[in-house]
Structure formats: C-alpha cells, structure tokens
C-alpha cells in the first residue's frame, strides 16, 4: 500500500481511509453471500485498493484486474512485464 503522501493530512488518515474502503467492500460481499468479486474498472480498483498506477491508460486498455475475497487476500493481476 501507499504511504501518506499528502501534506497537511493528519498522520494515519489515509491508512484509515484505505482500511474503511476495503472493509466496506468486504461487508457487502458478506451481506450478499458472495465469496469474492473481480474488479476491472479502474475507478473501482482505485476505491478498493488505492492503486492508481496508469489509471487513465488502463481505463481504455483492460489490463488490470483485482480479486477481493470476503475473507482473504486482495490479489491484483497486471499486464505482462509490468514490473
């Protein structure tokens, strides 16, 4: 995960925001008895994981996917040779 890079924000605020967002996604999965969700829209991926690498490019070229498990990890899939 990213660190707090926004000057002027209280310490730990972004970490709390990230934790809130992923917990909100997981609560919806549990409420709907869904074990996992595959996210492919860059806005949804950004909300759930706070990753923004190449967000505009991936909006037109579907090369990034994320699986969020209700009770488990978040797994991201990137395009070949993205390292």
XYZ file of C-alpha atoms in Angstrom, residues 53-54 57-58 63-65 77-83:
14
model
C -0.733 3.316 -11.477
C -1.599 4.063 -15.130
C -4.269 4.049 -19.699
C -5.934 1.042 -18.083
C -5.120 -4.974 -18.461
C -5.605 -4.746 -14.703
C -7.885 -6.910 -12.602
C -3.260 -9.013 -11.877
C -1.283 -6.662 -14.092
C -0.311 -6.754 -17.733
C 2.704 -8.795 -18.850
C 6.100 -7.295 -17.908
C 4.574 -4.556 -15.733
C 7.437 -4.821 -13.250
